[in-house]
GROMACS .gro file of N, CA and C in nm:
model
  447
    1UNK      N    1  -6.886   0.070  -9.757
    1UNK     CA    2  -6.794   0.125  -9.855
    1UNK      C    3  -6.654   0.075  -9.822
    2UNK      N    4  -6.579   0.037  -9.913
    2UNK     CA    5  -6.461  -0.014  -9.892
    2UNK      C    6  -6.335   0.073  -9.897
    3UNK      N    7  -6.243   0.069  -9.842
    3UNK     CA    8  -6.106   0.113  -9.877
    3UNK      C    9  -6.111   0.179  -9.980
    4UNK      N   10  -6.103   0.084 -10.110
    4UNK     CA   11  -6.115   0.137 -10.239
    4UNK      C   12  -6.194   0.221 -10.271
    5UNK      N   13  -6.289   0.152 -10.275
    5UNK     CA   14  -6.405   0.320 -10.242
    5UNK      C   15  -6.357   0.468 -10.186
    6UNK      N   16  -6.378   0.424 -10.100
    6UNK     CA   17  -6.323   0.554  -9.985
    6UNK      C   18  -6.206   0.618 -10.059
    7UNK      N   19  -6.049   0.510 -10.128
    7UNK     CA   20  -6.013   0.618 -10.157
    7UNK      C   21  -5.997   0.681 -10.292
    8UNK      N   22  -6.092   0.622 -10.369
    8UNK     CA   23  -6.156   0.651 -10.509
    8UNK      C   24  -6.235   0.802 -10.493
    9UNK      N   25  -6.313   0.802 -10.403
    9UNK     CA   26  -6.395   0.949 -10.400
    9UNK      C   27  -6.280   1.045 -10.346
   10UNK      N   28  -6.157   0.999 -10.210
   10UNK     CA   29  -6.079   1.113 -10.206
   10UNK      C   30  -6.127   1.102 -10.097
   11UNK      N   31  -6.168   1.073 -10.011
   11UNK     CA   32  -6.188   1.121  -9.905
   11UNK      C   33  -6.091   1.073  -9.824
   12UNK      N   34  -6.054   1.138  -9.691
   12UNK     CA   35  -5.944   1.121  -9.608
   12UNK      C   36  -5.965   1.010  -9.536
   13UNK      N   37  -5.879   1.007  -9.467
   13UNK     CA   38  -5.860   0.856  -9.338
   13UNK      C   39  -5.994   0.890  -9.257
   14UNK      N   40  -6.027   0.776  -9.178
   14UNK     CA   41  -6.159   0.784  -9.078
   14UNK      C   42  -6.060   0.858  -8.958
   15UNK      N   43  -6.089   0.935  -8.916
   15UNK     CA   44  -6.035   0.979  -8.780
   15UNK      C   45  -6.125   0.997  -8.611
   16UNK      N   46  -6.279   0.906  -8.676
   16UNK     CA   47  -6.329   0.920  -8.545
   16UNK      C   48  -6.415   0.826  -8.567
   17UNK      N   49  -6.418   0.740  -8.460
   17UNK     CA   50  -6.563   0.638  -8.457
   17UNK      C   51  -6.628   0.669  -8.349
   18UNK      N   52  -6.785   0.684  -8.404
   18UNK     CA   53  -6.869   0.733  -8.273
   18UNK      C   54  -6.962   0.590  -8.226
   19UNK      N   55  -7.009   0.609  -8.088
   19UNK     CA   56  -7.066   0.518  -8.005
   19UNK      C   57  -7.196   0.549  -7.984
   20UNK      N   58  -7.286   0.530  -7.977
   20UNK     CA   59  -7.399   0.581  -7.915
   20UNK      C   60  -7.426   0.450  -7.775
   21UNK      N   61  -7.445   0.553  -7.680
   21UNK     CA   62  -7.486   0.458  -7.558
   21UNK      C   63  -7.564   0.491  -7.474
   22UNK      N   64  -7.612   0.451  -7.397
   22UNK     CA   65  -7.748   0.460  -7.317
   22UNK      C   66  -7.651   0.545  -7.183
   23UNK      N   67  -7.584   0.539  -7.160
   23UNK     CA   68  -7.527   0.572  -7.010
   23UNK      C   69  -7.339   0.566  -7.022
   24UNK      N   70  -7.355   0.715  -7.008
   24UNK     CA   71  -7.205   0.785  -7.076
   24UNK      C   72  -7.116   0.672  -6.940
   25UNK      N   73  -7.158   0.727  -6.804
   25UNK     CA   74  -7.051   0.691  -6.685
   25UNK      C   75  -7.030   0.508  -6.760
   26UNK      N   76  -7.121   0.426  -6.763
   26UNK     CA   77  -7.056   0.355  -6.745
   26UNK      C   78  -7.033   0.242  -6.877
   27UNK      N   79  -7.036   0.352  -6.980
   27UNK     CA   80  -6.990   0.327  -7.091
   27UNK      C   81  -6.814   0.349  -7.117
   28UNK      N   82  -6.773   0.509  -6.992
   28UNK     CA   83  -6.664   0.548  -6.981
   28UNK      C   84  -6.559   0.418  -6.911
   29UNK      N   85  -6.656   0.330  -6.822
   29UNK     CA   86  -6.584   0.268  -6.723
   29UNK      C   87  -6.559   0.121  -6.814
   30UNK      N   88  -6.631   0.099  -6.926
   30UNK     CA   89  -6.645  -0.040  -6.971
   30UNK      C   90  -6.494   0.014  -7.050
   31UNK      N   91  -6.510   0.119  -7.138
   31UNK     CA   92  -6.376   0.128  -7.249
   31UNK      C   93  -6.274   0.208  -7.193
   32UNK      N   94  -6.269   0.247  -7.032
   32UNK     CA   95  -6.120   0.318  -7.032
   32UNK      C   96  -5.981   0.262  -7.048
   33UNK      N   97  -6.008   0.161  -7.031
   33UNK     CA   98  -5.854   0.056  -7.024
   33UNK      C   99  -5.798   0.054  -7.196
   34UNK      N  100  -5.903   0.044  -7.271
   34UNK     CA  101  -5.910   0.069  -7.450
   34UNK      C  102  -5.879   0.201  -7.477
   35UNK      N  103  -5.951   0.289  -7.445
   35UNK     CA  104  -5.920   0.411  -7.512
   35UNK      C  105  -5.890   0.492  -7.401
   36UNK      N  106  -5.935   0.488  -7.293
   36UNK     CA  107  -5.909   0.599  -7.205
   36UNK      C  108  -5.781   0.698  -7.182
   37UNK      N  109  -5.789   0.796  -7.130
   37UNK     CA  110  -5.853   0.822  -7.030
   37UNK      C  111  -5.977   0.933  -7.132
   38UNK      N  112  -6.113   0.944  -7.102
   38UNK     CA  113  -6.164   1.005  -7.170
   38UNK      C  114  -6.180   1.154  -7.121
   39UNK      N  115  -6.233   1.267  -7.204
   39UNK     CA  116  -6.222   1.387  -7.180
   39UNK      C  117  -6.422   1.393  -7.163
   40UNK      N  118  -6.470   1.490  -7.087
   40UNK     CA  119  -6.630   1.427  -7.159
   40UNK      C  120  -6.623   1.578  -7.122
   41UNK      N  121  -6.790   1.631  -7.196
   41UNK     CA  122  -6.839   1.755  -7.198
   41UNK      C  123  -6.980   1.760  -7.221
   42UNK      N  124  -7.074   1.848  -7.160
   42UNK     CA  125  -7.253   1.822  -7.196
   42UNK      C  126  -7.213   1.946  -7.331
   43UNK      N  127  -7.312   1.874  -7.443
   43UNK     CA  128  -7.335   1.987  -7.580
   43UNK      C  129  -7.437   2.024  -7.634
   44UNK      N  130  -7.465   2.093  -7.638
   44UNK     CA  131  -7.637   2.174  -7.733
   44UNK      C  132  -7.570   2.161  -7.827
   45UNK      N  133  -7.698   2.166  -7.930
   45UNK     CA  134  -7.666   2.166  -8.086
   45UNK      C  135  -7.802   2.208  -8.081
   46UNK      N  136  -7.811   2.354  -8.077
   46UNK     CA  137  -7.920   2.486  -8.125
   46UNK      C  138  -7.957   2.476  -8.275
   47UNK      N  139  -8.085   2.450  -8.319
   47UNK     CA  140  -8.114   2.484  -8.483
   47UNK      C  141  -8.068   2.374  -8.534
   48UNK      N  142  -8.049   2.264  -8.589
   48UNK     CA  143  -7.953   2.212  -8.651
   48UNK      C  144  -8.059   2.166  -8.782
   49UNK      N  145  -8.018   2.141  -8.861
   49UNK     CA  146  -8.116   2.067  -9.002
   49UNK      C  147  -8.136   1.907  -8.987
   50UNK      N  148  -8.284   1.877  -8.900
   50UNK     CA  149  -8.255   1.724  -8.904
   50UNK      C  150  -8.377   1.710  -9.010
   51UNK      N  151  -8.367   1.585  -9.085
   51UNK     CA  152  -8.452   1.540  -9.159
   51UNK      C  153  -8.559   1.615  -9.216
   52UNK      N  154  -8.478   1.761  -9.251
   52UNK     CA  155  -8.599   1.842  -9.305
   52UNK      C  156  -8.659   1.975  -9.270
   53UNK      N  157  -8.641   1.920  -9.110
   53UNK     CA  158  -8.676   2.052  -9.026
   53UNK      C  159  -8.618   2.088  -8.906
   54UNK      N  160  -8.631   2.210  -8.867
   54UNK     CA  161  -8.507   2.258  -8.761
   54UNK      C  162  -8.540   2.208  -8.624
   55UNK      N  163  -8.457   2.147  -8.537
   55UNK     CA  164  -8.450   2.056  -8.410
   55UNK      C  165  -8.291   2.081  -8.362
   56UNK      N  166  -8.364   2.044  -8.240
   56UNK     CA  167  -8.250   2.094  -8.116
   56UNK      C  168  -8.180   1.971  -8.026
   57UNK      N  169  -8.122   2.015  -8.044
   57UNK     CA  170  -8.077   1.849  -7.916
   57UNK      C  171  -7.965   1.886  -7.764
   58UNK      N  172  -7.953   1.800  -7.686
   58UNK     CA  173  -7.829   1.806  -7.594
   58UNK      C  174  -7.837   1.667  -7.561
   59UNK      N  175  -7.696   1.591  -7.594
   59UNK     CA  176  -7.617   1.539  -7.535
   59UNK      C  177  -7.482   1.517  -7.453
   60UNK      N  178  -7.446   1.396  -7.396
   60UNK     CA  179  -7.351   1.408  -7.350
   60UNK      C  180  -7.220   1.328  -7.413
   61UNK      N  181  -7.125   1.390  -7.400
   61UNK     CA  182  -7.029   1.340  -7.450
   61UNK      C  183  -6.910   1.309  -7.405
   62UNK      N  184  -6.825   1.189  -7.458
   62UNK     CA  185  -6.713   1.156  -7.387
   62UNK      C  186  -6.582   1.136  -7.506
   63UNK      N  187  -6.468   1.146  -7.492
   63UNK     CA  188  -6.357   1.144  -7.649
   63UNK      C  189  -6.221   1.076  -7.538
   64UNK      N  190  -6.212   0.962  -7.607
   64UNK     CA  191  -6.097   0.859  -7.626
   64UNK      C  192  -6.036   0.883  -7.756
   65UNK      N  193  -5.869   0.786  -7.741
   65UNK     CA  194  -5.837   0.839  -7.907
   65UNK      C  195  -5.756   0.634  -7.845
   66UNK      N  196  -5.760   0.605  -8.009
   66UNK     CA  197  -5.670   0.454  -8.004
   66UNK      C  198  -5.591   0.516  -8.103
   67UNK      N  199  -5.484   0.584  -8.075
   67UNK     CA  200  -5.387   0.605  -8.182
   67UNK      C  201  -5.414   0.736  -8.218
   68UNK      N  202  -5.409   0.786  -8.360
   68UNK     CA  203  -5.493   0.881  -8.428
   68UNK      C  204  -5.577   0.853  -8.428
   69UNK      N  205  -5.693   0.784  -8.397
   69UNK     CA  206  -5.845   0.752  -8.477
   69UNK      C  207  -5.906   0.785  -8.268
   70UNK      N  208  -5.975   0.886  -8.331
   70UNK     CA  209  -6.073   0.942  -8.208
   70UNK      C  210  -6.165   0.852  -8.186
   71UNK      N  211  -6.224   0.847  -8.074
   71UNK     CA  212  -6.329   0.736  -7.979
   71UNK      C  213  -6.441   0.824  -7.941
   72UNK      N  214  -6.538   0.818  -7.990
   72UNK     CA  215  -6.665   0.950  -7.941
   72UNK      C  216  -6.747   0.853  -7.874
   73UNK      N  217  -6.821   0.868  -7.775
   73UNK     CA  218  -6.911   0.796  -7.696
   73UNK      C  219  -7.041   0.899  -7.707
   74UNK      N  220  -7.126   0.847  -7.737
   74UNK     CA  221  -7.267   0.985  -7.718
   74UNK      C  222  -7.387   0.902  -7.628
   75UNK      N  223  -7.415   1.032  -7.518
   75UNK     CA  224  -7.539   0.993  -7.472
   75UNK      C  225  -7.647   1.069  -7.470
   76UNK      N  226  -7.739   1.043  -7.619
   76UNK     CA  227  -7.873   1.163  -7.623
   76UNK      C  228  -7.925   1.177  -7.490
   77UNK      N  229  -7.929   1.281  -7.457
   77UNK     CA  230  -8.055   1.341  -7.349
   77UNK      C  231  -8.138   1.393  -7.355
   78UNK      N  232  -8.154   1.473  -7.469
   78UNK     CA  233  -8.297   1.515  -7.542
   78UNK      C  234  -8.272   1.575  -7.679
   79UNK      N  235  -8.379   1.608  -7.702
   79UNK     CA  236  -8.460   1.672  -7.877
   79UNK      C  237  -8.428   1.596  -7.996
   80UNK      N  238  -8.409   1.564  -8.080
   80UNK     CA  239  -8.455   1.540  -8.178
   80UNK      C  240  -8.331   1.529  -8.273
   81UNK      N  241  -8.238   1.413  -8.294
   81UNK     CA  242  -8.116   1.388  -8.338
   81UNK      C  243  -8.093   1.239  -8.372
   82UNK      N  244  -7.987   1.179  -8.470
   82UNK     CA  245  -7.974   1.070  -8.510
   82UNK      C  246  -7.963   0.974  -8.372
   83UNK      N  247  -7.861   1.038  -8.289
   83UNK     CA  248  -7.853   0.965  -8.198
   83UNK      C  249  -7.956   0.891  -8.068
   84UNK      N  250  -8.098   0.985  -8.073
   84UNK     CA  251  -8.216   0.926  -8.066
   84UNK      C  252  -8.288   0.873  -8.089
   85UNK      N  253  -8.310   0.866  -8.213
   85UNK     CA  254  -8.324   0.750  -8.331
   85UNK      C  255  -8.265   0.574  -8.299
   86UNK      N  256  -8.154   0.622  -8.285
   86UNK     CA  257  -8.050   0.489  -8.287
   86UNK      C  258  -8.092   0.408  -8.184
   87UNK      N  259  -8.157   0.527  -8.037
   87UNK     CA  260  -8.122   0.418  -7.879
   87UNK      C  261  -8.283   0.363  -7.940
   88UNK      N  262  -8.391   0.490  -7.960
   88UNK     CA  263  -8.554   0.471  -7.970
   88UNK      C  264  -8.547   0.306  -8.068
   89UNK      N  265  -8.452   0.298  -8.163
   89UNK     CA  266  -8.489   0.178  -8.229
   89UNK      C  267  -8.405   0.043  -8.179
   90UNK      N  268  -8.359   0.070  -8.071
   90UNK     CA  269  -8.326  -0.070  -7.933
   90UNK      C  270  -8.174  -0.042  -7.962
   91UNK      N  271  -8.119   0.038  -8.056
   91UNK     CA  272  -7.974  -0.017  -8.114
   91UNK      C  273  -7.887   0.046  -7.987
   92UNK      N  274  -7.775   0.010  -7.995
   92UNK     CA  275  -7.639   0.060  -7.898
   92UNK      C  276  -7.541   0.071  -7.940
   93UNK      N  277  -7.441   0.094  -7.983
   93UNK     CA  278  -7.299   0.079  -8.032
   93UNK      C  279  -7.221   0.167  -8.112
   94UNK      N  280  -7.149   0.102  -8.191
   94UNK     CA  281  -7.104   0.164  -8.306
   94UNK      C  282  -7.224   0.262  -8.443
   95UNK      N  283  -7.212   0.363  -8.417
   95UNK     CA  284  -7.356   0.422  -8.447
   95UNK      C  285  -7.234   0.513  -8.605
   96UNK      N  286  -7.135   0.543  -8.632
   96UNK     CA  287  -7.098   0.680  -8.727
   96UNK      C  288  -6.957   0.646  -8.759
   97UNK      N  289  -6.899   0.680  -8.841
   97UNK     CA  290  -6.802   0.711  -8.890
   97UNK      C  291  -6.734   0.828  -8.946
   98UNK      N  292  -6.644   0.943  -8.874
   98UNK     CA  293  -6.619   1.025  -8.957
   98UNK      C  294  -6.493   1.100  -9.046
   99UNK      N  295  -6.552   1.171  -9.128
   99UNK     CA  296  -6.384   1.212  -9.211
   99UNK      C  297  -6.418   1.342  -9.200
  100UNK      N  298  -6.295   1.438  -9.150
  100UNK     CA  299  -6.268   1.571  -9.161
  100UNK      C  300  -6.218   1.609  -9.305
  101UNK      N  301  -6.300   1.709  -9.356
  101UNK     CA  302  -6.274   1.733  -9.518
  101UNK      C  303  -6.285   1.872  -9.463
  102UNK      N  304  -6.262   1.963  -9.655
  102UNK     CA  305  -6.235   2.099  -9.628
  102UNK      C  306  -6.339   2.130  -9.661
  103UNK      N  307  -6.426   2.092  -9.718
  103UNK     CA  308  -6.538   2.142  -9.779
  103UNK      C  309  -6.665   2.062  -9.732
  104UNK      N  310  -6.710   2.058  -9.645
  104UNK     CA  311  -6.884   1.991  -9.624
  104UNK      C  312  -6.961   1.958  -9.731
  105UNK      N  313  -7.012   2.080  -9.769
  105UNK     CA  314  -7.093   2.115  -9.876
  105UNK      C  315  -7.056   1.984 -10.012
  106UNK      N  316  -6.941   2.052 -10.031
  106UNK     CA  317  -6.877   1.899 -10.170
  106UNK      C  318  -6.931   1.792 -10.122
  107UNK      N  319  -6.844   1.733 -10.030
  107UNK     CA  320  -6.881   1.610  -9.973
  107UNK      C  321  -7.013   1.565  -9.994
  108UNK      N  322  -7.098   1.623  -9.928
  108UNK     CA  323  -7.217   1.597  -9.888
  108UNK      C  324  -7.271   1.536 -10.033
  109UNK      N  325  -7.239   1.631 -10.145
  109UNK     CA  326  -7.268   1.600 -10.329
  109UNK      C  327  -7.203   1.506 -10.333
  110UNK      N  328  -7.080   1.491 -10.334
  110UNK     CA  329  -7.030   1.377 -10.387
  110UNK      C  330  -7.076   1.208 -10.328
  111UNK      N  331  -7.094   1.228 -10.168
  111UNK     CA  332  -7.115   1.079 -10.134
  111UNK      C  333  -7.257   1.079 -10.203
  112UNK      N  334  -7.370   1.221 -10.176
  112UNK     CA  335  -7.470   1.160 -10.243
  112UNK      C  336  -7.481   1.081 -10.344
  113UNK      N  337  -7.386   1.127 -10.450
  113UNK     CA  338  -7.374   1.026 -10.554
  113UNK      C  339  -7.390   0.862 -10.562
  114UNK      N  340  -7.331   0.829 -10.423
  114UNK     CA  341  -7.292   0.686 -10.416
  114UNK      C  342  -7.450   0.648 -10.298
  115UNK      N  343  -7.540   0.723 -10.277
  115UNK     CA  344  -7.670   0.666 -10.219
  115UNK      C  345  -7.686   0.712 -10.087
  116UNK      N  346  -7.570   0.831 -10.051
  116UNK     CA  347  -7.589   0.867  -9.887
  116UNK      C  348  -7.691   1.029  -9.905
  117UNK      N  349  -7.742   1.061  -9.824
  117UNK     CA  350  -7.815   1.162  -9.807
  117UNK      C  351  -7.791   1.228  -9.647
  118UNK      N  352  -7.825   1.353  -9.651
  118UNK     CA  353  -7.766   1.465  -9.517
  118UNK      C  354  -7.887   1.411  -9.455
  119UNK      N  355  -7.902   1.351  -9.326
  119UNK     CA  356  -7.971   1.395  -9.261
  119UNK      C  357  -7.959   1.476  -9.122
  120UNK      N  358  -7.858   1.505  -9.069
  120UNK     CA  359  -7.845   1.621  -8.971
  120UNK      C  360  -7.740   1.668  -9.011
  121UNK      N  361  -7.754   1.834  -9.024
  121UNK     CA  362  -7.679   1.940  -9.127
  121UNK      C  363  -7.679   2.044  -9.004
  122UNK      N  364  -7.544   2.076  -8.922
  122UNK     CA  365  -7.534   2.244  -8.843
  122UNK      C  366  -7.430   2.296  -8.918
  123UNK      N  367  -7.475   2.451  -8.960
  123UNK     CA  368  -7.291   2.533  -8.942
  123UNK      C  369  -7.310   2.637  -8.858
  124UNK      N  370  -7.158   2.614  -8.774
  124UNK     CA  371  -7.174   2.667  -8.700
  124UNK      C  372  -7.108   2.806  -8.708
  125UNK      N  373  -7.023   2.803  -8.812
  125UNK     CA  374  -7.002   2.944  -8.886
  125UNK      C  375  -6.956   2.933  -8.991
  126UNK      N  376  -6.864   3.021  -9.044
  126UNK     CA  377  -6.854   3.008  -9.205
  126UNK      C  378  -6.775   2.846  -9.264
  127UNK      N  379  -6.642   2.867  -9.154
  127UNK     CA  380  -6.600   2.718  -9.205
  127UNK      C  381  -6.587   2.608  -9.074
  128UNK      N  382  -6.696   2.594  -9.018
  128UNK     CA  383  -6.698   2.486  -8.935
  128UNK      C  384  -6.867   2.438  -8.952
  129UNK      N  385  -6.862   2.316  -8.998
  129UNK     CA  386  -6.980   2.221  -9.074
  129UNK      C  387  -6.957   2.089  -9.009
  130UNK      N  388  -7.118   2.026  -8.971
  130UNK     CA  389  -7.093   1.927  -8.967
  130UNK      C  390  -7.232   1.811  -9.029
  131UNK      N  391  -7.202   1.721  -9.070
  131UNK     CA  392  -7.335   1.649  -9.150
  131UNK      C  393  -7.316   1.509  -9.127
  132UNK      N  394  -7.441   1.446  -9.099
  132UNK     CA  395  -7.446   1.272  -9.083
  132UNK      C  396  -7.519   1.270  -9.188
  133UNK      N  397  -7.425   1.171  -9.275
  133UNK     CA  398  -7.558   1.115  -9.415
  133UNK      C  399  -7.586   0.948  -9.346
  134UNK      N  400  -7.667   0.908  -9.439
  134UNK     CA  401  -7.703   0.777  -9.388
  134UNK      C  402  -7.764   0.739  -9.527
  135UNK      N  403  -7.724   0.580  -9.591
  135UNK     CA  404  -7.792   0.568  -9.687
  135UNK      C  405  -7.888   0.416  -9.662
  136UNK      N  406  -7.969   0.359  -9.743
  136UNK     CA  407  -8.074   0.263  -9.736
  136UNK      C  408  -7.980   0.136  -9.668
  137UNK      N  409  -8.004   0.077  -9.623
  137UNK     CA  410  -8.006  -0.054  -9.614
  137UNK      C  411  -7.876  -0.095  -9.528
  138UNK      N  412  -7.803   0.035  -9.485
  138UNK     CA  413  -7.676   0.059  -9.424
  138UNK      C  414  -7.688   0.102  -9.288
  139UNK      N  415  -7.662   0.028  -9.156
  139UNK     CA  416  -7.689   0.095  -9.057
  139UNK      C  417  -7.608   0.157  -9.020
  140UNK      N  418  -7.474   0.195  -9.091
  140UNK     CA  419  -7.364   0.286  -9.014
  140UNK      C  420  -7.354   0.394  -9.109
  141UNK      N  421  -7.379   0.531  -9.012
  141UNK     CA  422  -7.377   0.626  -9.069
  141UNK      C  423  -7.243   0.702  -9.113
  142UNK      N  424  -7.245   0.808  -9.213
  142UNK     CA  425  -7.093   0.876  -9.164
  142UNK      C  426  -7.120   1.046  -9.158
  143UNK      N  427  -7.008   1.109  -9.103
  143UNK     CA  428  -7.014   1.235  -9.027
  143UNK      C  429  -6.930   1.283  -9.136
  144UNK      N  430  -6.943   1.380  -9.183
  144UNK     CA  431  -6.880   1.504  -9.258
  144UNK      C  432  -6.821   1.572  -9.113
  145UNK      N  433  -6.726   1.619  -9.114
  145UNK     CA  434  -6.666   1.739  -8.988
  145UNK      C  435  -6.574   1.857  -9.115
  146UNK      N  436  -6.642   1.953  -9.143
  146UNK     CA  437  -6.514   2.075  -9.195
  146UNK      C  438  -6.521   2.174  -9.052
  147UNK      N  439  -6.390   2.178  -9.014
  147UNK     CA  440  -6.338   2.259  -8.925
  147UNK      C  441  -6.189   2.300  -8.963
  148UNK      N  442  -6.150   2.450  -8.910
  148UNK     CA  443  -6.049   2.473  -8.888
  148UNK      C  444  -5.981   2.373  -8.792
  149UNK      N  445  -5.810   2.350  -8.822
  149UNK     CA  446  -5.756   2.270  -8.738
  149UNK      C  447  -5.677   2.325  -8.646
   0.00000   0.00000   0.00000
């Protein structure tokens, strides 16, 4: 999706590119000089809506910023999430793209429009949402984030 695109539907600036990598430490050590210094944290994601049905995951995580635009590094460690998907099918890298909106839910309708679909959907309360759509033939996904700021 292009610029134009992007800002035809309205949606905001990208403010985070995520990584998926096999091995957080020395994924931290390849990009600290780029983004560093990173902050990292282990995360459950209890219940979440993947592809249909409810699955659990924990990974690990690490957050660089180049400017405004956040640096996410992810390293699945278990259950059942995009980011398992990504390593199980050999891939590494640049795995997501995301935009913080106010509304999830919209979003989620509106990109459908243009061929993306939810496949991992948590809320974690009334207004903090988060969703990876992914559409055909596109290997970079993007992240819905509605959170309070």
């Amino acid at each position: 999706m292009s610029e134009q695109q992007l800002a035809a539907l309205g949606l905001p600036p990208i403010d985070q590119v995520g990584f998926v990598v096999k091995d957080l430490d020395k994924a931290i050590a390849q990009y600290d000089a780029l983004f560093g210094p990173f902050t990292t944290m282990d995360a459950q994601v209890p219940s979440a809506d993947f592809r249909g049905r409810e699955a659990s995951c924990e990974l690990k995580l690490a957050f660089g910023r180049s400017g405004n635009l956040e640096i996410e590094l992810i390293q699945w460690v278990s259950g059942e999430s995009p980011h398992r998907e990504f390593i199980d099918n050999g891939s590494e890298g640049m795995q997501h793209l995301r935009f913080r909106v106010d509304n999830a839910d919209t979003w989620i309708e509106k990109l459908g429009a243009e061929g993306y679909r939810s496949i991992w959907y948590k809320r974690w309360s009334e207004d903090t949402v988060f969703a990876y759509l992914e559409r055909d033939n596109d290997p970079l996904m993007i992240e819905i984030l509605q959170m309070p700021s």
